[in-house]
Amino acid sequence: MVHHSRIAVIGFGLIGQSWAALFQHFGYDVAIWDPDSALLESARDLIAPKLAQIVEIHGDAHQIGSLIVEPTIANAVGGAWLIQENAPERVSLKHQLLAEVEQSCPSNAIIASSTSSLTWTDLAPGLTRPNRLITAHPFNPPHIMPLVELYGVDSGIVGRAEDFYRSLARETVRLNKPAVGHIANRLASALWREAVNMVAEDIAGVDAIDRALRAGPGLRWSVVGAHMAYHLGGGVGGMRHYLEHLGSSQERRWQDLGTPRLSPELCELLISGVEEEAAGRSISTLEAERDAALIAILRDRSDAHV
Ligand SMILES: NC(=O)c1ccc[n+]([C@@H]2O[C@H](COP(=O)([O-])OP(=O)(O)OC[C@H]3O[C@@H](n4cnc5c(N)ncnc54)[C@H](O)[C@@H]3O)[C@@H](O)[C@H]2O)c1
């Protein structure tokens, strides 16, 4: 029997823990499974700080759901109406796992994969009824970042999933067709390719590039997006004027962008560059600073939405 309050989180690493906290905050009972029993034993301790961060953004939960540690995949997915899969990014492993999930979950359950670099088409062969598979790709950390990118072949199922993620104060976008990197990581990769190229070409150092991004386009993109930024760049004539007036200058700039190879020398430059930028701060300190800044921004947005 399906319990509409029950969600299964399969794979309880970085992303699984974050999803579990979000689902719990919004009142869902979350059944978790991971082959690493040590993770499951410390599940509550791992989730507690994330629950606290969600409260900072969205306020107290109306009714927090329970966390249920399950001994097997079958136990975890039994009765769940949604299964969020967060296992390692290997296609054979995911096929095997999805097949096992499909065998034990209710027949009308939605199976959602968090996959970053695989597509719906890569994963579908793992299931006998792939129409109930969707990719639901979050941005790290999913309990803070609002974005969820969706793709599936059954628009009714994608629609149900979309309503659900929106009810958790997520910003959903749908892809028209599967694409490696979905939407957001394609944008991030395009940007980072040039950020790396500028280091390779010695146009600027790592720290200068990151500061230019944060103080310039990054700040602007966080409120208007890439296309709308140029609509405004065209003044009263908008995008049409911008394209007529400056479209060719964009094309010239595109010609000048690079496609760097990640040679050992370039990798060393990137590593020493971020170490200098971090100025002795550990990864956990940097993560805490990132989270605090993101939470402050999200709290300031009236509906905690983009
Ligand atoms: N890290 C990110 O920034 C990010 C962002 C969005 C989406 N994702 C996607 O989320 C998924 C998980 O990534 P992550 O960063 O949480 O990785 P992770 O390594 O932190 O966690 C993976 C977890 O899966 C468990 N696992 C191993 N074998 C398994 C199996 N057969 N079945 C179920 N679980 C198994 C591991 O024990 C581990 O706890 C990947 O598909 C990844 O592409 C990652």
Tab-separated table of C-alpha atoms and ligand atoms in Angstrom:
chain	number	residue	atom	x	y	z
A	1	MET	CA	0.000	0.000	0.000
A	2	VAL	CA	1.236	3.499	-0.790
A	3	HIS	CA	1.611	5.947	2.105
A	4	HIS	CA	1.394	9.436	0.702
A	5	SER	CA	3.474	10.697	3.578
A	6	ARG	CA	6.321	8.239	2.960
A	7	ILE	CA	9.364	8.878	0.775
A	8	ALA	CA	12.377	6.594	0.342
A	9	VAL	CA	15.885	8.033	0.093
A	10	ILE	CA	18.258	5.458	-1.372
A	11	GLY	CA	21.942	6.339	-1.031
A	12	PHE	CA	22.569	8.459	2.065
A	13	GLY	CA	25.736	10.365	1.120
A	14	LEU	CA	26.089	14.111	0.618
A	15	ILE	CA	22.963	14.479	-1.526
A	16	GLY	CA	20.788	11.792	0.113
A	17	GLN	CA	21.262	13.323	3.571
A	18	SER	CA	20.350	16.745	2.292
A	19	TRP	CA	17.168	15.536	0.528
A	20	ALA	CA	16.164	13.541	3.614
A	21	ALA	CA	16.398	16.655	5.803
A	22	LEU	CA	14.304	18.680	3.342
A	23	PHE	CA	11.606	15.986	3.023
A	24	GLN	CA	11.421	15.593	6.802
A	25	HIS	CA	11.127	19.342	7.367
A	26	PHE	CA	8.119	19.469	5.064
A	27	GLY	CA	6.356	16.703	6.993
A	28	TYR	CA	7.226	13.543	5.076
A	29	ASP	CA	8.304	10.328	6.777
A	30	VAL	CA	11.639	9.453	5.206
A	31	ALA	CA	12.814	5.845	4.909
A	32	ILE	CA	16.559	5.689	4.255
A	33	TRP	CA	18.881	2.947	3.048
A	34	ASP	CA	22.601	2.919	2.262
A	35	PRO	CA	25.084	0.020	2.076
A	36	ASP	CA	27.309	1.922	4.549
A	37	SER	CA	25.828	0.979	7.936
A	38	ALA	CA	28.021	3.508	9.775
A	39	LEU	CA	26.234	6.296	7.889
A	40	LEU	CA	22.845	4.921	8.867
A	41	GLU	CA	23.867	4.616	12.522
A	42	SER	CA	24.773	8.313	12.626
A	43	ALA	CA	21.868	9.395	10.385
A	44	ARG	CA	20.187	11.615	12.974
A	45	ASP	CA	23.412	13.415	13.850
A	46	LEU	CA	24.151	13.976	10.169
A	47	ILE	CA	20.716	15.419	9.481
A	48	ALA	CA	20.313	17.623	12.583
A	49	PRO	CA	22.473	20.564	11.382
A	50	LYS	CA	20.741	20.487	7.990
A	51	LEU	CA	17.304	20.600	9.620
A	52	ALA	CA	18.484	23.624	11.610
A	53	GLN	CA	19.618	25.373	8.400
A	54	ILE	CA	16.234	24.711	6.755
A	55	VAL	CA	14.497	26.310	9.755
A	56	GLU	CA	16.751	29.373	9.336
A	57	ILE	CA	15.472	29.779	5.773
A	58	HIS	CA	11.852	28.640	5.987
A	59	GLY	CA	10.982	28.958	9.692
A	60	ASP	CA	9.801	26.182	11.981
A	61	ALA	CA	8.304	23.072	10.423
A	62	HIS	CA	4.535	22.680	10.791
A	63	GLN	CA	5.024	19.023	11.518
A	64	ILE	CA	8.359	17.341	11.033
A	65	GLY	CA	8.266	13.854	9.504
A	66	SER	CA	10.063	10.893	11.013
A	67	LEU	CA	13.348	9.342	9.891
A	68	ILE	CA	13.169	5.580	9.462
A	69	VAL	CA	16.394	3.622	8.991
A	70	GLU	CA	15.628	0.488	6.975
A	71	PRO	CA	17.703	-2.702	6.759
A	72	THR	CA	17.096	-3.373	3.031
A	73	ILE	CA	16.178	-1.544	-0.153
A	74	ALA	CA	12.906	-3.504	-0.301
A	75	ASN	CA	11.961	-2.337	3.200
A	76	ALA	CA	12.859	1.251	2.401
A	77	VAL	CA	10.897	1.563	-0.829
A	78	GLY	CA	7.895	-0.534	0.264
A	79	GLY	CA	4.917	1.801	0.690
A	80	ALA	CA	6.799	4.877	-0.562
A	81	TRP	CA	5.063	7.049	-3.176
A	82	LEU	CA	8.386	8.645	-4.215
A	83	ILE	CA	11.854	7.143	-4.252
A	84	GLN	CA	14.770	9.586	-4.478
A	85	GLU	CA	17.871	7.720	-5.692
A	86	ASN	CA	21.267	9.186	-4.724
A	87	ALA	CA	23.755	6.374	-5.342
A	88	PRO	CA	27.229	6.769	-6.874
A	89	GLU	CA	27.385	8.009	-10.443
A	90	ARG	CA	28.024	4.679	-12.234
A	91	VAL	CA	25.544	3.575	-14.842
A	92	SER	CA	25.807	-0.189	-14.163
A	93	LEU	CA	25.375	0.344	-10.419
A	94	LYS	CA	22.356	2.597	-10.998
A	95	HIS	CA	20.762	0.082	-13.425
A	96	GLN	CA	21.045	-2.691	-10.857
A	97	LEU	CA	19.777	-0.485	-8.067
A	98	LEU	CA	16.836	0.895	-10.065
A	99	ALA	CA	15.817	-2.654	-11.035
A	100	GLU	CA	15.804	-3.630	-7.368
A	101	VAL	CA	13.840	-0.524	-6.422
A	102	GLU	CA	11.291	-1.192	-9.164
A	103	GLN	CA	10.725	-4.750	-7.966
A	104	SER	CA	9.817	-3.689	-4.428
A	105	CYS	CA	8.168	-0.281	-4.686
A	106	PRO	CA	4.422	0.322	-5.176
A	107	SER	CA	3.400	0.100	-8.839
A	108	ASN	CA	2.405	3.777	-9.046
A	109	ALA	CA	5.428	5.145	-7.182
A	110	ILE	CA	7.628	7.752	-8.864
A	111	ILE	CA	11.308	6.817	-9.093
A	112	ALA	CA	13.420	9.988	-9.147
A	113	SER	CA	17.166	9.947	-9.753
A	114	SER	CA	19.393	12.788	-8.535
A	115	THR	CA	21.971	11.988	-11.222
A	116	SER	CA	24.209	14.884	-12.285
A	117	SER	CA	26.061	13.557	-15.289
A	118	LEU	CA	23.866	10.706	-16.548
A	119	THR	CA	20.674	11.294	-18.493
A	120	TRP	CA	17.197	9.765	-18.354
A	121	THR	CA	18.123	7.826	-21.527
A	122	ASP	CA	21.210	6.369	-19.803
A	123	LEU	CA	19.167	5.181	-16.809
A	124	ALA	CA	15.933	3.996	-18.461
A	125	PRO	CA	17.285	0.544	-19.493
A	126	GLY	CA	17.466	-0.324	-15.759
A	127	LEU	CA	13.669	-0.436	-15.498
A	128	THR	CA	10.964	-2.563	-17.045
A	129	ARG	CA	8.524	0.397	-16.870
A	130	PRO	CA	10.789	3.404	-17.425
A	131	ASN	CA	7.871	5.835	-17.837
A	132	ARG	CA	7.798	6.244	-14.045
A	133	LEU	CA	11.483	7.132	-13.921
A	134	ILE	CA	12.349	10.813	-13.823
A	135	THR	CA	15.598	12.659	-13.360
A	136	ALA	CA	15.206	15.180	-10.537
A	137	HIS	CA	18.566	16.883	-10.312
A	138	PRO	CA	19.175	19.154	-7.343
A	139	PHE	CA	21.948	21.697	-6.900
A	140	ASN	CA	24.273	21.063	-3.989
A	141	PRO	CA	23.289	21.414	-1.166
A	142	PRO	CA	19.674	20.492	-2.036
A	143	HIS	CA	18.272	21.454	1.369
A	144	ILE	CA	19.440	25.035	0.722
A	145	MET	CA	19.657	25.548	-3.057
A	146	PRO	CA	16.130	25.835	-4.534
A	147	LEU	CA	16.796	24.418	-8.023
A	148	VAL	CA	15.437	21.022	-9.139
A	149	GLU	CA	15.780	20.118	-12.846
A	150	LEU	CA	13.218	17.613	-14.095
A	151	TYR	CA	12.943	15.297	-17.061
A	152	GLY	CA	10.723	12.304	-17.745
A	153	VAL	CA	8.741	10.897	-20.656
A	154	ASP	CA	5.343	10.858	-18.915
A	155	SER	CA	4.241	14.459	-18.515
A	156	GLY	CA	1.607	13.487	-15.923
A	157	ILE	CA	4.295	11.924	-13.728
A	158	VAL	CA	6.659	14.842	-14.238
A	159	GLY	CA	3.783	17.161	-13.328
A	160	ARG	CA	3.096	15.270	-10.072
A	161	ALA	CA	6.778	15.444	-9.206
A	162	GLU	CA	6.930	19.125	-10.077
A	163	ASP	CA	3.977	19.934	-7.784
A	164	PHE	CA	5.679	17.997	-5.026
A	165	TYR	CA	9.108	19.691	-5.280
A	166	ARG	CA	7.403	23.095	-5.534
A	167	SER	CA	5.530	22.337	-2.332
A	168	LEU	CA	8.981	22.062	-0.683
A	169	ALA	CA	9.749	25.654	-1.803
A	170	ARG	CA	11.912	24.383	-4.681
A	171	GLU	CA	12.248	26.172	-8.019
A	172	THR	CA	11.647	23.552	-10.705
A	173	VAL	CA	12.625	23.654	-14.357
A	174	ARG	CA	11.712	21.061	-16.975
A	175	LEU	CA	13.998	19.934	-19.788
A	176	ASN	CA	12.404	19.389	-23.197
A	177	LYS	CA	14.811	16.533	-23.864
A	178	PRO	CA	17.537	14.722	-21.923
A	179	ALA	CA	20.911	16.504	-21.946
A	180	VAL	CA	24.226	15.720	-20.270
A	181	GLY	CA	24.548	18.122	-17.337
A	182	HIS	CA	20.833	19.051	-17.563
A	183	ILE	CA	20.594	22.877	-17.792
A	184	ALA	CA	22.427	24.351	-14.837
A	185	ASN	CA	25.610	22.295	-14.967
A	186	ARG	CA	25.920	22.975	-18.698
A	187	LEU	CA	25.850	26.668	-17.847
A	188	ALA	CA	28.261	26.176	-14.948
A	189	SER	CA	30.620	24.087	-17.109
A	190	ALA	CA	30.599	26.624	-19.935
A	191	LEU	CA	31.511	29.355	-17.484
A	192	TRP	CA	34.153	27.294	-15.682
A	193	ARG	CA	35.745	26.265	-18.985
A	194	GLU	CA	36.540	29.912	-19.668
A	195	ALA	CA	37.524	30.540	-16.030
A	196	VAL	CA	40.080	27.709	-16.403
A	197	ASN	CA	41.147	28.978	-19.819
A	198	MET	CA	41.913	32.416	-18.399
A	199	VAL	CA	44.246	30.794	-15.839
A	200	ALA	CA	45.889	28.733	-18.616
A	201	GLU	CA	46.343	31.859	-20.753
A	202	ASP	CA	47.511	33.871	-17.727
A	203	ILE	CA	44.829	36.483	-18.333
A	204	ALA	CA	44.215	36.593	-14.569
A	205	GLY	CA	44.732	34.520	-11.426
A	206	VAL	CA	42.191	32.204	-9.761
A	207	ASP	CA	41.281	34.668	-7.002
A	208	ALA	CA	40.800	37.621	-9.397
A	209	ILE	CA	38.547	35.522	-11.658
A	210	ASP	CA	36.394	34.362	-8.745
A	211	ARG	CA	36.087	37.897	-7.374
A	212	ALA	CA	35.172	39.269	-10.812
A	213	LEU	CA	32.450	36.641	-11.118
A	214	ARG	CA	31.024	37.224	-7.656
A	215	ALA	CA	30.970	41.024	-7.902
A	216	GLY	CA	29.889	41.128	-11.561
A	217	PRO	CA	27.935	38.594	-13.614
A	218	GLY	CA	27.344	36.143	-10.740
A	219	LEU	CA	25.520	38.767	-8.703
A	220	ARG	CA	23.496	39.928	-11.714
A	221	TRP	CA	22.645	36.415	-12.897
A	222	SER	CA	21.298	35.572	-9.456
A	223	VAL	CA	18.462	38.036	-10.085
A	224	VAL	CA	17.891	38.203	-13.859
A	225	GLY	CA	19.446	35.159	-15.577
A	226	ALA	CA	21.689	35.148	-18.670
A	227	HIS	CA	19.160	35.993	-21.388
A	228	MET	CA	17.271	38.635	-19.446
A	229	ALA	CA	20.562	40.348	-18.571
A	230	TYR	CA	21.083	41.080	-22.286
A	231	HIS	CA	17.446	42.115	-22.781
A	232	LEU	CA	18.251	44.840	-20.253
A	233	GLY	CA	21.669	45.374	-21.877
A	234	GLY	CA	19.782	46.597	-24.969
A	235	GLY	CA	18.238	49.499	-23.060
A	236	VAL	CA	14.715	50.499	-24.135
A	237	GLY	CA	15.156	48.490	-27.352
A	238	GLY	CA	15.644	45.329	-25.295
A	239	MET	CA	17.050	42.095	-26.713
A	240	ARG	CA	16.223	43.029	-30.343
A	241	HIS	CA	18.332	46.172	-30.127
A	242	TYR	CA	21.081	44.383	-28.182
A	243	LEU	CA	21.376	41.688	-30.873
A	244	GLU	CA	21.424	44.236	-33.710
A	245	HIS	CA	23.836	46.540	-31.949
A	246	LEU	CA	26.145	44.164	-30.063
A	247	GLY	CA	25.352	40.670	-31.340
A	248	SER	CA	28.423	40.630	-33.579
A	249	SER	CA	30.675	41.714	-30.704
A	250	GLN	CA	29.392	38.699	-28.734
A	251	GLU	CA	30.221	36.448	-31.677
A	252	ARG	CA	33.754	37.909	-31.837
A	253	ARG	CA	34.167	37.290	-28.091
A	254	TRP	CA	32.909	33.701	-28.458
A	255	GLN	CA	35.633	33.159	-31.100
A	256	ASP	CA	38.253	34.221	-28.571
A	257	LEU	CA	37.148	31.843	-25.780
A	258	GLY	CA	39.265	28.770	-25.133
A	259	THR	CA	38.909	25.025	-24.697
A	260	PRO	CA	41.630	24.220	-22.181
A	261	ARG	CA	43.074	20.755	-21.539
A	262	LEU	CA	43.409	19.859	-17.871
A	263	SER	CA	47.155	19.203	-18.102
A	264	PRO	CA	49.047	18.382	-14.871
A	265	GLU	CA	50.610	21.868	-14.943
A	266	LEU	CA	47.251	23.599	-15.334
A	267	CYS	CA	45.750	21.430	-12.567
A	268	GLU	CA	48.568	22.511	-10.236
A	269	LEU	CA	47.873	26.170	-11.056
A	270	LEU	CA	44.184	25.694	-10.231
A	271	ILE	CA	44.934	23.838	-6.998
A	272	SER	CA	47.475	26.376	-5.741
A	273	GLY	CA	45.138	29.178	-6.869
A	274	VAL	CA	42.181	28.016	-4.767
A	275	GLU	CA	44.477	27.237	-1.828
A	276	GLU	CA	45.690	30.816	-1.938
A	277	GLU	CA	42.106	32.036	-2.229
A	278	ALA	CA	41.062	29.862	0.742
A	279	ALA	CA	43.860	31.470	2.828
A	280	GLY	CA	44.095	28.611	5.298
A	281	ARG	CA	40.319	28.012	5.661
A	282	SER	CA	39.408	24.306	5.736
A	283	ILE	CA	36.781	22.804	3.430
A	284	SER	CA	34.297	22.627	6.309
A	285	THR	CA	34.905	26.312	7.158
A	286	LEU	CA	34.442	27.258	3.501
A	287	GLU	CA	31.241	25.176	3.332
A	288	ALA	CA	29.916	26.838	6.488
A	289	GLU	CA	30.692	30.288	5.050
A	290	ARG	CA	29.010	29.372	1.757
A	291	ASP	CA	25.919	28.034	3.532
A	292	ALA	CA	25.633	31.053	5.828
A	293	ALA	CA	25.850	33.437	2.850
A	294	LEU	CA	23.303	31.428	0.847
A	295	ILE	CA	20.921	31.272	3.811
A	296	ALA	CA	21.206	35.047	4.325
A	297	ILE	CA	20.369	35.659	0.648
A	298	LEU	CA	17.467	33.205	0.601
A	299	ARG	CA	15.988	34.657	3.797
A	300	ASP	CA	16.000	38.065	2.161
A	301	ARG	CA	14.029	36.864	-0.844
A	302	SER	CA	10.430	37.384	0.079
A	303	ASP	CA	9.201	33.843	-0.535
A	304	ALA	CA	12.536	32.020	-0.136
A	305	HIS	CA	12.201	31.338	-3.849
A	306	VAL	CA	14.265	32.591	-6.761
B	1	LIG	N1	27.681	16.043	-5.067
B	1	LIG	C1	26.980	16.897	-5.799
B	1	LIG	O1	27.294	18.092	-5.878
B	1	LIG	C2	25.735	16.441	-6.498
B	1	LIG	C3	24.774	17.391	-6.879
B	1	LIG	C4	23.589	16.941	-7.500
B	1	LIG	C5	23.396	15.595	-7.749
B	1	LIG	N2	24.355	14.686	-7.378
B	1	LIG	C6	24.096	13.269	-7.666
B	1	LIG	O2	23.675	12.627	-6.472
B	1	LIG	C7	24.091	11.263	-6.485
B	1	LIG	C8	24.871	10.980	-5.219
B	1	LIG	O3	26.010	11.824	-5.166
B	1	LIG	P1	26.703	12.211	-3.779
B	1	LIG	O4	27.523	13.429	-4.065
B	1	LIG	O5	25.686	12.248	-2.681
B	1	LIG	O6	27.678	10.964	-3.561
B	1	LIG	P2	28.219	10.337	-2.183
B	1	LIG	O7	29.416	9.557	-2.548
B	1	LIG	O8	28.337	11.411	-1.144
B	1	LIG	O9	27.039	9.369	-1.747
B	1	LIG	C9	26.719	8.177	-2.422
B	1	LIG	C10	26.157	7.215	-1.399
B	1	LIG	O10	25.694	6.060	-2.093
B	1	LIG	C11	26.014	4.925	-1.310
B	1	LIG	N3	26.032	3.733	-2.175
B	1	LIG	C12	27.079	3.013	-2.649
B	1	LIG	N4	26.635	1.972	-3.400
B	1	LIG	C13	25.281	2.033	-3.384
B	1	LIG	C14	24.258	1.226	-3.936
B	1	LIG	N5	24.536	0.167	-4.665
B	1	LIG	N6	22.971	1.578	-3.695
B	1	LIG	C15	22.656	2.656	-2.974
B	1	LIG	N7	23.585	3.456	-2.405
B	1	LIG	C16	24.875	3.153	-2.615
B	1	LIG	C17	27.352	5.237	-0.687
B	1	LIG	O11	27.564	4.465	0.484
B	1	LIG	C18	27.195	6.732	-0.378
B	1	LIG	O12	26.688	6.951	0.931
B	1	LIG	C19	24.885	11.067	-7.768
B	1	LIG	O13	24.038	10.529	-8.765
B	1	LIG	C20	25.300	12.484	-8.133
B	1	LIG	O14	25.494	12.653	-9.512
B	1	LIG	C21	25.506	15.077	-6.747
